[in-house]
């Protein structure tokens, strides 16, 4: 069988698999549609998961260490212990996500077996494969993947991802790269939309993106799946900024449980994501939250220490 | 059918979609396909401007919390009691139920049904099915069930519109669409398909609400400042 990293084969496969009568594409992407306008929060214990659910999170990401701790500790970051993930699944009624290493399809198989509702094939963990991402069509469990531009987003969708998020620079509390990636994806979409049809194949080549998906973006003017922001969101204003730029919801990693008052910060970010376009509400929401997470200026992190450059 | 913006004088019902969280954009798109220019409802005052409200799919715990947080519950209840049309899809159905099988969250009780959340299991158990629905002519509807709830029990006057048949593993048939008066609830997501028939049915309910003279006077009393 052709690998899904071959543009043409990946696109053909996407076209085939995304037909409602063939695969689970609509129910996979459909769950992401239900999460829109919501906040997905990183949690490391069942108690934190309850705090997140009580604050109005639409989903939680179960992991052993939040990205800022992974960044600080160094070493190899892997899938979390199944005991931890199951404990969190049992603690809440909202959907539970968990991370597998890039290319580590056995970690993914384990997560699917645990009943995880969405798998994040994530650059926050140490990649298991330098060349290949997981063939995500093989699973009933849907996938979310990080992207910095349209090519990366459409490659992941070609491999079967049913949801995209910006990569940003996880664990920094610095929003700058999430903003860059969200804007880049939008700029690329505008380029595709403005191009005459005879230029689309060349754009597909330049982006390294499946041709059929480039054609789909030209037709609809948006990604074929839901697009959230992630990587560095630390305040209600950060969440609202990304929503105004045009993402459909936000992931908050270290930003909640590394802040002074996690329950209050969680609640405020949920409110801000709903009323992202209302400055008076945002002013009210932003009052008296205590300190946000301690940050690291992402632009000062050398490229070889950035998480966003993992995967391609 | 026409694509003109709705206007009370022209005789189209005014429809809002609760836009606190969830797939409200998909509902607005479906209504647009049948010539209805629906509004995103984010503030409770907007309930005064509409004949029908859709509570979309989303996370029910989140939507219930946001309804309380932004003071929707009392006014929404008053509007529904006075005859506004209401439709909850999936999470929306959970939100408007009388009670849930789980202890959490507490629904806001706008239709006399008991609901079991995530009845079919987790996301990997989500599915599509062909459904025959009372009041929908023609072919069955393709229904998308995502971590879907079911209606466990119904009170007086609640009509069951659709069921998922009993399964080979012994799971009995389950009610997945119900209606009482102008309040509609469905476990599945017509807004994720191209089939607008259930949306048309809801527009008819909202139109009934628009032309209901008893309701109009009630609404006027409630909001004397609105012109």
Coordinates of C-alpha atoms in Angstrom, one line a residue:
Chain A
X1 CA 0.0 0.0 0.0
X2 CA 1.2 3.5 -0.8
X3 CA 2.2 5.5 2.2
X4 CA 0.1 8.5 3.1
X5 CA 3.1 10.8 2.9
X6 CA 2.9 10.5 -0.9
X7 CA 0.8 13.5 -1.7
X8 CA -1.3 12.0 -4.5
X9 CA -2.0 8.8 -2.7
X10 CA -2.8 10.7 0.6
X11 CA -5.3 12.9 -1.3
X12 CA -7.0 10.0 -3.0
X13 CA -7.3 8.3 0.3
X14 CA -8.7 11.4 2.0
X15 CA -11.3 11.7 -0.8
X16 CA -12.3 8.0 -0.5
X17 CA -12.2 7.9 3.3
X18 CA -14.0 11.1 3.9
X19 CA -17.2 10.0 2.1
X20 CA -19.9 9.7 4.8
X21 CA -20.8 6.2 3.6
X22 CA -17.3 4.8 3.8
X23 CA -15.5 5.7 7.0
X24 CA -16.0 7.4 10.4
X25 CA -14.8 10.7 9.0
X26 CA -18.0 12.6 9.9
X27 CA -18.3 11.3 13.4
X28 CA -14.5 11.9 14.0
X29 CA -14.6 15.5 12.7
X30 CA -18.0 15.9 14.3
X31 CA -16.7 15.6 17.8
X32 CA -14.2 18.5 17.1
X33 CA -17.2 20.5 15.8
X34 CA -18.9 20.0 19.1
X35 CA -15.8 21.4 20.9
X36 CA -15.9 24.7 19.0
X37 CA -16.0 27.8 21.1
X38 CA -14.5 25.8 23.9
X39 CA -11.4 25.4 26.0
X40 CA -9.4 22.2 26.2
X41 CA -7.3 22.0 29.3
X42 CA -4.1 20.0 30.2
X43 CA -4.5 18.1 33.5
X44 CA -2.2 15.8 35.3
X45 CA -4.5 14.3 38.0
X46 CA -8.2 13.3 38.3
X47 CA -8.6 16.3 40.8
X48 CA -7.4 18.7 38.2
X49 CA -9.7 17.1 35.6
X50 CA -12.6 17.9 38.0
X51 CA -11.5 21.5 38.4
X52 CA -11.4 21.8 34.6
X53 CA -14.8 20.2 34.1
X54 CA -16.3 22.4 36.8
X55 CA -14.8 25.5 35.2
X56 CA -16.5 24.6 31.9
X57 CA -13.7 23.0 29.9
X58 CA -15.1 21.1 26.9
X59 CA -12.5 18.5 27.1
X60 CA -9.3 17.7 29.1
X61 CA -5.9 16.5 27.9
X62 CA -4.6 13.8 30.3
X63 CA -0.9 13.8 30.7
X64 CA 1.8 13.2 33.3
X65 CA 3.5 16.5 33.1
X66 CA 2.4 19.8 31.6
X67 CA 4.6 21.1 28.8
X68 CA 6.4 23.7 31.0
X69 CA 7.6 20.8 33.2
X70 CA 8.5 18.7 30.3
X71 CA 10.6 21.6 29.0
X72 CA 12.2 22.1 32.4
X73 CA 13.0 18.4 33.1
X74 CA 14.3 17.6 29.7
X75 CA 14.9 13.9 28.8
X76 CA 12.5 11.7 26.8
X77 CA 8.8 12.5 27.2
X78 CA 6.5 9.6 26.4
X79 CA 2.8 8.6 26.5
X80 CA 1.3 8.8 30.0
X81 CA 0.8 5.8 32.3
X82 CA -2.6 4.1 31.4
X83 CA -3.5 4.2 35.1
X84 CA -3.3 8.0 35.0
X85 CA -5.4 8.2 31.8
X86 CA -8.0 5.8 33.1
X87 CA -8.2 7.6 36.4
X88 CA -9.0 10.8 34.5
X89 CA -11.5 9.1 32.2
X90 CA -13.3 7.8 35.3
X91 CA -13.3 11.2 37.0
X92 CA -15.1 13.3 34.4
X93 CA -17.9 13.0 31.8
X94 CA -16.4 15.4 29.2
X95 CA -14.3 13.9 26.4
X96 CA -10.7 13.0 27.4
X97 CA -7.7 13.5 25.0
X98 CA -4.2 12.1 25.5
X99 CA -0.9 12.4 23.7
X100 CA 1.1 9.9 21.7
X101 CA 4.6 10.6 20.4
X102 CA 4.9 11.5 16.7
X103 CA 5.0 8.3 14.7
X104 CA 4.5 6.0 17.8
X105 CA 1.5 4.1 16.5
X106 CA 1.7 1.6 19.4
X107 CA 1.2 4.3 22.0
X108 CA -1.8 5.3 19.8
X109 CA -3.1 1.7 19.8
X110 CA -2.9 1.7 23.6
X111 CA -4.7 5.0 23.9
X112 CA -7.5 3.8 21.6
X113 CA -7.8 0.6 23.7
X114 CA -8.2 2.8 26.9
X115 CA -11.2 4.6 25.3
X116 CA -9.4 7.9 24.8
X117 CA -11.8 10.2 22.8
X118 CA -9.1 12.1 20.8
X119 CA -5.4 11.4 20.3
X120 CA -3.0 14.3 20.1
X121 CA 0.0 13.1 18.0
X122 CA 2.1 15.7 19.7
X123 CA 5.4 17.5 19.3
X124 CA 5.4 18.1 23.0
X125 CA 6.4 14.5 23.5
X126 CA 9.8 13.3 22.1
X127 CA 9.2 12.0 18.5
X128 CA 9.4 8.3 18.0
X129 CA 10.0 8.5 14.2
X130 CA 12.1 11.1 12.4
X131 CA 10.3 10.5 9.0
X132 CA 6.8 9.3 9.4
X133 CA 3.7 10.4 11.3
X134 CA 1.0 7.8 12.3
X135 CA -1.4 6.6 9.6
X136 CA -4.4 8.0 11.4
X137 CA -7.0 6.4 9.0
X138 CA -6.3 3.1 10.8
X139 CA -8.1 4.1 14.0
X140 CA -11.7 4.6 15.1
X141 CA -10.2 7.1 17.6
X142 CA -9.9 10.6 16.0
X143 CA -6.7 12.6 15.9
X144 CA -5.7 16.2 16.5
X145 CA -2.3 17.3 15.2
X146 CA -0.2 20.4 15.4
X147 CA 0.6 22.6 12.4
X148 CA 2.6 25.8 11.6
X149 CA 1.3 26.4 8.1
X150 CA -1.1 25.1 5.5
X151 CA 1.2 22.4 4.1
X152 CA 1.7 20.8 7.5
X153 CA -2.0 21.0 8.3
X154 CA -3.0 19.4 5.0
X155 CA -0.4 16.7 5.3
X156 CA -1.8 15.7 8.7
X157 CA -5.4 15.8 7.3
X158 CA -4.2 13.7 4.4
X159 CA -3.0 11.1 7.0
X160 CA -6.4 11.2 8.6
X161 CA -6.3 13.9 11.3
X162 CA -9.8 15.1 12.0
X163 CA -8.8 18.3 13.9
X164 CA -5.8 20.7 13.6
X165 CA -4.3 23.0 16.2
X166 CA -1.5 25.5 15.9
X167 CA 1.7 24.3 17.4
X168 CA 2.7 27.6 19.0
X169 CA 5.6 27.0 21.4
X170 CA 4.3 24.8 24.2
X171 CA 5.2 25.3 27.8
X172 CA 6.4 28.9 27.4
X173 CA 3.3 31.0 28.3
X174 CA 4.3 33.1 25.3
X175 CA 1.6 33.5 22.7
X176 CA 3.8 34.8 19.9
X177 CA 4.2 31.5 18.0
X178 CA 0.6 30.5 18.2
X179 CA -0.3 33.9 16.7
X180 CA 2.3 33.4 14.0
X181 CA 1.0 29.9 13.1
X182 CA -2.6 30.9 13.1
X183 CA -1.9 33.9 10.9
X184 CA 0.3 31.8 8.6
X185 CA -2.4 29.2 8.0
X186 CA -4.9 32.0 7.2
X187 CA -2.4 33.7 4.9
X188 CA -1.8 30.5 3.1
X189 CA -5.6 29.9 2.7
X190 CA -5.9 33.4 1.2
X191 CA -3.1 32.6 -1.3
X192 CA -4.8 29.4 -2.3
X193 CA -8.2 31.1 -2.7
X194 CA -6.8 33.9 -4.8
X195 CA -5.0 31.6 -7.1
X196 CA -6.4 30.6 -10.5
X197 CA -7.0 26.9 -10.8
X198 CA -4.0 26.2 -13.0
X199 CA -1.7 27.3 -10.2
X200 CA -3.1 25.0 -7.5
X201 CA -0.9 22.0 -8.4
X202 CA 2.2 24.1 -8.2
X203 CA 1.0 25.5 -4.8
X204 CA 0.4 22.0 -3.7
X205 CA 4.0 21.1 -4.6
X206 CA 5.4 24.2 -2.9
X207 CA 3.4 23.6 0.3
X208 CA 4.1 19.9 0.2
X209 CA 0.4 19.4 0.5
X210 CA -2.0 16.9 -1.1
X211 CA -3.4 18.4 -4.3
X212 CA -7.0 17.3 -3.6
X213 CA -6.9 19.1 -0.3
X214 CA -5.5 22.3 -1.8
X215 CA -8.4 22.2 -4.3
X216 CA -10.8 21.7 -1.3
X217 CA -9.4 24.7 0.5
X218 CA -9.7 26.7 -2.7
X219 CA -13.3 25.8 -3.0
X220 CA -14.3 26.4 0.7
X221 CA -11.9 29.0 1.9
X222 CA -11.1 27.1 5.1
X223 CA -9.5 24.0 6.4
X224 CA -11.6 20.9 5.9
X225 CA -11.4 20.2 9.7
X226 CA -11.8 22.3 12.9
X227 CA -8.8 24.5 13.7
X228 CA -7.9 25.4 17.4
X229 CA -5.0 27.4 18.8
X230 CA -2.4 25.9 21.1
X231 CA 1.0 26.7 22.5
X232 CA 1.6 29.5 24.9
X233 CA -2.0 30.6 25.9
X234 CA -1.8 31.9 29.4
X235 CA -4.5 34.5 29.9
X236 CA -8.2 35.2 29.0
X237 CA -6.9 37.9 26.6
X238 CA -4.6 35.4 24.9
X239 CA -7.5 33.1 24.3
X240 CA -9.7 36.0 22.9
X241 CA -6.8 37.2 20.7
X242 CA -6.6 33.9 19.0
X243 CA -10.4 33.6 18.7
X244 CA -10.5 37.1 17.1
X245 CA -7.7 36.1 14.7
X246 CA -10.1 33.3 13.6
X247 CA -9.4 30.0 15.4
X248 CA -12.4 28.0 16.5
X249 CA -11.4 27.2 20.1
X250 CA -8.3 26.9 22.3
X251 CA -6.0 24.5 24.1
X252 CA -4.5 25.7 27.3
X253 CA -1.6 23.6 28.5
X254 CA 0.5 24.9 31.4
X255 CA -1.4 28.2 31.5
X256 CA -4.1 27.0 34.0
X257 CA -2.4 24.8 36.6
X258 CA 0.8 26.8 36.6
X259 CA -1.1 30.0 37.4
X260 CA -1.7 31.4 40.9
X261 CA -5.3 30.4 41.1
X262 CA -6.1 27.6 38.6
X263 CA -9.9 27.4 39.2
X264 CA -10.3 31.1 38.7
X265 CA -8.0 31.2 35.7
X266 CA -9.8 28.3 34.1
X267 CA -13.2 29.9 34.6
X268 CA -12.0 33.2 33.2
X269 CA -10.5 31.6 30.0
X270 CA -13.7 29.8 29.4
X271 CA -15.7 33.0 29.7
X272 CA -13.3 34.9 27.5
X273 CA -13.5 32.2 24.8
X274 CA -17.3 32.6 24.6
X275 CA -17.2 36.4 24.7
X276 CA -14.0 36.9 22.7
X277 CA -15.4 39.8 20.8
X278 CA -16.7 41.9 23.7
X279 CA -14.0 44.1 25.2
X280 CA -16.2 45.2 28.2
X281 CA -16.8 41.6 29.2
X282 CA -13.1 40.8 28.6
X283 CA -12.1 43.7 30.9
X284 CA -14.4 42.3 33.6
X285 CA -13.2 38.7 33.1
X286 CA -9.5 39.7 33.3
X287 CA -9.8 41.4 36.8
X288 CA -8.0 40.0 39.8
X289 CA -6.9 36.7 38.5
X290 CA -3.5 36.7 40.3
X291 CA -0.3 35.9 38.4
X292 CA -0.5 34.0 35.2
X293 CA 2.1 31.2 34.7
X294 CA 5.7 32.3 34.7
X295 CA 6.7 32.6 31.1
X296 CA 9.8 32.1 28.9
X297 CA 10.3 34.4 25.9
X298 CA 9.8 32.1 23.0
X299 CA 11.8 34.1 20.5
X300 CA 14.9 33.6 22.7
X301 CA 14.7 29.8 22.6
X302 CA 17.3 28.4 20.1
X303 CA 15.7 26.5 17.2
X304 CA 17.2 23.2 18.3
X305 CA 15.4 23.5 21.6
X306 CA 12.0 24.4 20.1
X307 CA 9.2 21.9 20.3
X308 CA 7.4 23.2 17.2
X309 CA 10.2 22.0 14.8
X310 CA 9.4 18.4 15.7
X311 CA 7.5 16.6 12.9
X312 CA 7.3 18.1 9.4
Chain B
X1 CA -38.7 30.1 -0.3
X2 CA -36.5 33.1 -0.6
X3 CA -33.1 34.3 0.7
X4 CA -34.2 37.7 2.0
X5 CA -33.4 38.7 5.5
X6 CA -36.2 37.8 7.9
X7 CA -38.5 40.6 8.9
X8 CA -41.5 40.3 11.2
X9 CA -43.7 42.2 8.8
X10 CA -42.8 39.9 5.9
X11 CA -43.9 36.9 7.9
X12 CA -40.8 34.9 8.5
X13 CA -40.0 33.6 12.0
X14 CA -37.0 35.0 13.7
X15 CA -34.6 32.3 14.8
X16 CA -31.6 32.4 17.1
X17 CA -28.9 29.8 17.8
X18 CA -27.4 29.8 21.2
X19 CA -23.8 30.7 20.6
X20 CA -22.1 30.2 24.0
X21 CA -20.3 27.1 22.8
X22 CA -20.7 24.3 20.3
X23 CA -21.5 23.9 16.6
X24 CA -23.8 26.9 16.3
X25 CA -22.3 28.0 13.0
X26 CA -23.4 24.7 11.4
X27 CA -27.0 25.3 12.5
X28 CA -26.9 28.9 11.2
X29 CA -25.6 27.5 7.9
X30 CA -28.5 25.0 7.7
X31 CA -31.1 27.7 8.3
X32 CA -29.4 29.9 5.7
X33 CA -29.9 27.0 3.2
X34 CA -33.7 27.3 3.7
X35 CA -33.8 31.1 3.5
X36 CA -33.7 31.9 7.2
X37 CA -31.2 34.5 8.4
X38 CA -30.6 33.3 12.0
X39 CA -28.8 35.3 14.7
X40 CA -26.1 34.1 17.2
X41 CA -27.5 34.5 20.7
X42 CA -24.8 35.4 23.2
X43 CA -26.8 37.7 25.5
X44 CA -30.0 37.0 27.3
X45 CA -31.7 40.2 26.0
X46 CA -31.5 38.7 22.5
X47 CA -34.2 36.2 23.5
X48 CA -36.7 39.1 23.2
X49 CA -35.9 39.3 19.5
X50 CA -36.7 35.7 18.4
X51 CA -39.6 33.3 17.9
X52 CA -37.4 30.1 18.2
X53 CA -34.1 29.2 19.8
X54 CA -31.8 26.3 18.9
X55 CA -29.4 25.0 21.5
X56 CA -26.7 23.3 19.5
X57 CA -24.4 20.4 19.9
X58 CA -21.5 21.0 22.2
X59 CA -20.4 20.0 25.7
X60 CA -23.5 19.9 27.9
X61 CA -21.6 20.6 31.1
X62 CA -20.1 23.6 29.5
X63 CA -23.3 24.9 28.0
X64 CA -25.2 24.5 31.3
X65 CA -22.5 26.3 33.2
X66 CA -22.4 29.2 30.7
X67 CA -26.3 29.5 30.8
X68 CA -26.1 30.0 34.5
X69 CA -23.0 32.2 34.4
X70 CA -24.6 34.6 31.9
X71 CA -28.1 34.5 33.6
X72 CA -30.0 32.9 30.9
X73 CA -32.0 30.3 32.8
X74 CA -35.0 32.3 34.2
X75 CA -35.6 34.3 31.1
X76 CA -35.3 31.3 28.8
X77 CA -37.7 29.4 30.9
X78 CA -40.2 32.3 30.8
X79 CA -39.9 32.6 27.1
X80 CA -40.5 28.9 26.5
X81 CA -43.4 28.9 28.9
X82 CA -45.0 31.7 27.0
X83 CA -44.7 29.8 23.7
X84 CA -41.3 30.4 22.1
X85 CA -40.1 27.4 20.0
X86 CA -37.1 25.6 21.3
X87 CA -34.9 22.8 19.8
X88 CA -32.0 21.1 21.6
X89 CA -29.7 18.9 19.5
X90 CA -27.5 16.4 21.4
X91 CA -25.9 18.5 24.1
X92 CA -28.9 20.8 23.7
X93 CA -31.2 18.0 24.4
X94 CA -29.3 17.2 27.6
X95 CA -29.4 20.9 28.7
X96 CA -33.2 21.2 28.3
X97 CA -34.1 17.8 29.9
X98 CA -36.0 17.5 33.2
X99 CA -33.4 15.2 34.7
X100 CA -30.4 13.1 33.8
X101 CA -29.2 9.6 34.7
X102 CA -25.9 11.1 35.9
X103 CA -25.8 13.5 38.9
X104 CA -24.0 16.1 36.8
X105 CA -24.7 18.6 35.3
X106 CA -28.2 19.8 36.5
X107 CA -30.3 20.4 33.4
X108 CA -32.7 23.3 33.1
X109 CA -36.0 21.4 32.7
X110 CA -37.7 22.8 29.6
X111 CA -39.2 19.5 28.4
X112 CA -40.5 16.7 30.5
X113 CA -37.9 14.0 29.6
X114 CA -35.3 12.0 31.4
X115 CA -32.0 11.7 29.5
X116 CA -29.0 9.4 29.7
X117 CA -25.8 11.0 28.5
X118 CA -23.1 9.2 26.5
X119 CA -25.6 6.3 26.3
X120 CA -23.8 4.4 23.4
X121 CA -20.4 4.8 24.9
X122 CA -17.3 6.9 24.2
X123 CA -16.2 8.5 21.0
X124 CA -15.0 5.2 19.4
X125 CA -18.7 4.1 19.7
X126 CA -20.1 7.0 17.8
X127 CA -22.0 6.1 14.7
X128 CA -24.4 7.0 11.9
X129 CA -27.8 5.5 11.2
X130 CA -30.8 5.9 9.0
X131 CA -33.8 7.2 10.9
X132 CA -37.5 7.4 10.1
X133 CA -38.8 10.5 11.8
X134 CA -42.5 11.3 12.4
X135 CA -43.4 14.4 10.5
X136 CA -40.5 14.1 8.0
X137 CA -41.7 13.0 4.5
X138 CA -39.7 10.9 2.1
X139 CA -36.4 9.0 2.6
X140 CA -35.1 8.2 6.1
X141 CA -32.7 10.9 7.5
X142 CA -29.0 10.1 7.9
X143 CA -28.4 10.7 11.6
X144 CA -25.0 11.3 13.1
X145 CA -24.7 10.2 16.7
X146 CA -21.6 11.6 18.6
X147 CA -21.2 10.5 22.2
X148 CA -24.9 10.7 22.0
X149 CA -27.6 10.8 24.7
X150 CA -31.0 9.0 24.5
X151 CA -34.4 9.8 26.0
X152 CA -34.9 7.4 28.9
X153 CA -38.4 8.4 29.9
X154 CA -41.1 10.8 28.7
X155 CA -43.8 12.7 30.7
X156 CA -47.4 13.3 29.7
X157 CA -47.9 14.8 26.2
X158 CA -44.3 14.1 25.0
X159 CA -44.4 12.6 21.6
X160 CA -41.6 10.3 20.4
X161 CA -40.7 11.1 16.8
X162 CA -37.8 8.7 16.2
X163 CA -36.2 5.6 17.7
X164 CA -33.0 3.7 17.2
X165 CA -34.1 0.1 16.9
X166 CA -33.1 -2.7 19.3
X167 CA -29.7 -4.1 18.7
X168 CA -28.6 -7.7 18.4
X169 CA -26.6 -7.4 21.6
X170 CA -29.9 -7.0 23.5
X171 CA -29.9 -3.2 23.8
X172 CA -33.6 -2.3 23.5
X173 CA -34.9 0.4 21.2
X174 CA -34.2 4.0 22.3
X175 CA -36.1 7.2 21.7
X176 CA -33.8 9.7 20.0
X177 CA -36.2 12.5 18.9
X178 CA -39.1 13.9 20.9
X179 CA -41.5 16.8 20.8
X180 CA -43.9 18.5 23.2
X181 CA -45.8 21.5 22.0
X182 CA -43.1 23.8 20.4
X183 CA -40.2 22.1 22.1
X184 CA -38.2 19.6 20.1
X185 CA -35.2 17.5 21.3
X186 CA -33.0 15.2 19.3
X187 CA -30.0 13.0 20.2
X188 CA -28.3 13.4 16.8
X189 CA -26.9 16.2 14.6
X190 CA -28.9 17.0 11.4
X191 CA -26.6 20.2 11.2
X192 CA -23.7 17.9 10.3
X193 CA -25.5 16.7 7.2
X194 CA -27.0 18.4 4.1
X195 CA -30.5 17.4 5.1
X196 CA -32.5 20.5 6.1
X197 CA -35.9 18.7 6.7
X198 CA -35.8 18.8 10.5
X199 CA -34.7 22.4 10.4
X200 CA -37.7 23.2 8.2
X201 CA -39.9 21.4 10.8
X202 CA -38.5 23.6 13.5
X203 CA -39.0 26.8 11.4
X204 CA -42.7 25.8 11.2
X205 CA -42.8 25.6 15.0
X206 CA -41.2 29.0 15.3
X207 CA -43.7 30.3 12.8
X208 CA -46.5 29.0 15.0
X209 CA -44.9 30.9 17.9
X210 CA -44.6 34.1 15.8
X211 CA -48.3 34.1 14.9
X212 CA -49.4 33.1 18.4
X213 CA -51.2 36.2 19.6
X214 CA -51.2 35.2 23.3
X215 CA -47.4 34.9 23.2
X216 CA -46.9 38.3 21.5
X217 CA -48.8 40.1 24.3
X218 CA -46.8 38.2 26.9
X219 CA -43.5 39.1 25.3
X220 CA -44.6 42.8 25.1
X221 CA -45.5 42.8 28.8
X222 CA -42.1 41.4 29.7
X223 CA -40.1 43.9 27.7
X224 CA -41.9 47.2 27.7
X225 CA -38.8 49.1 26.7
X226 CA -38.3 47.1 23.4
X227 CA -39.8 48.8 20.4

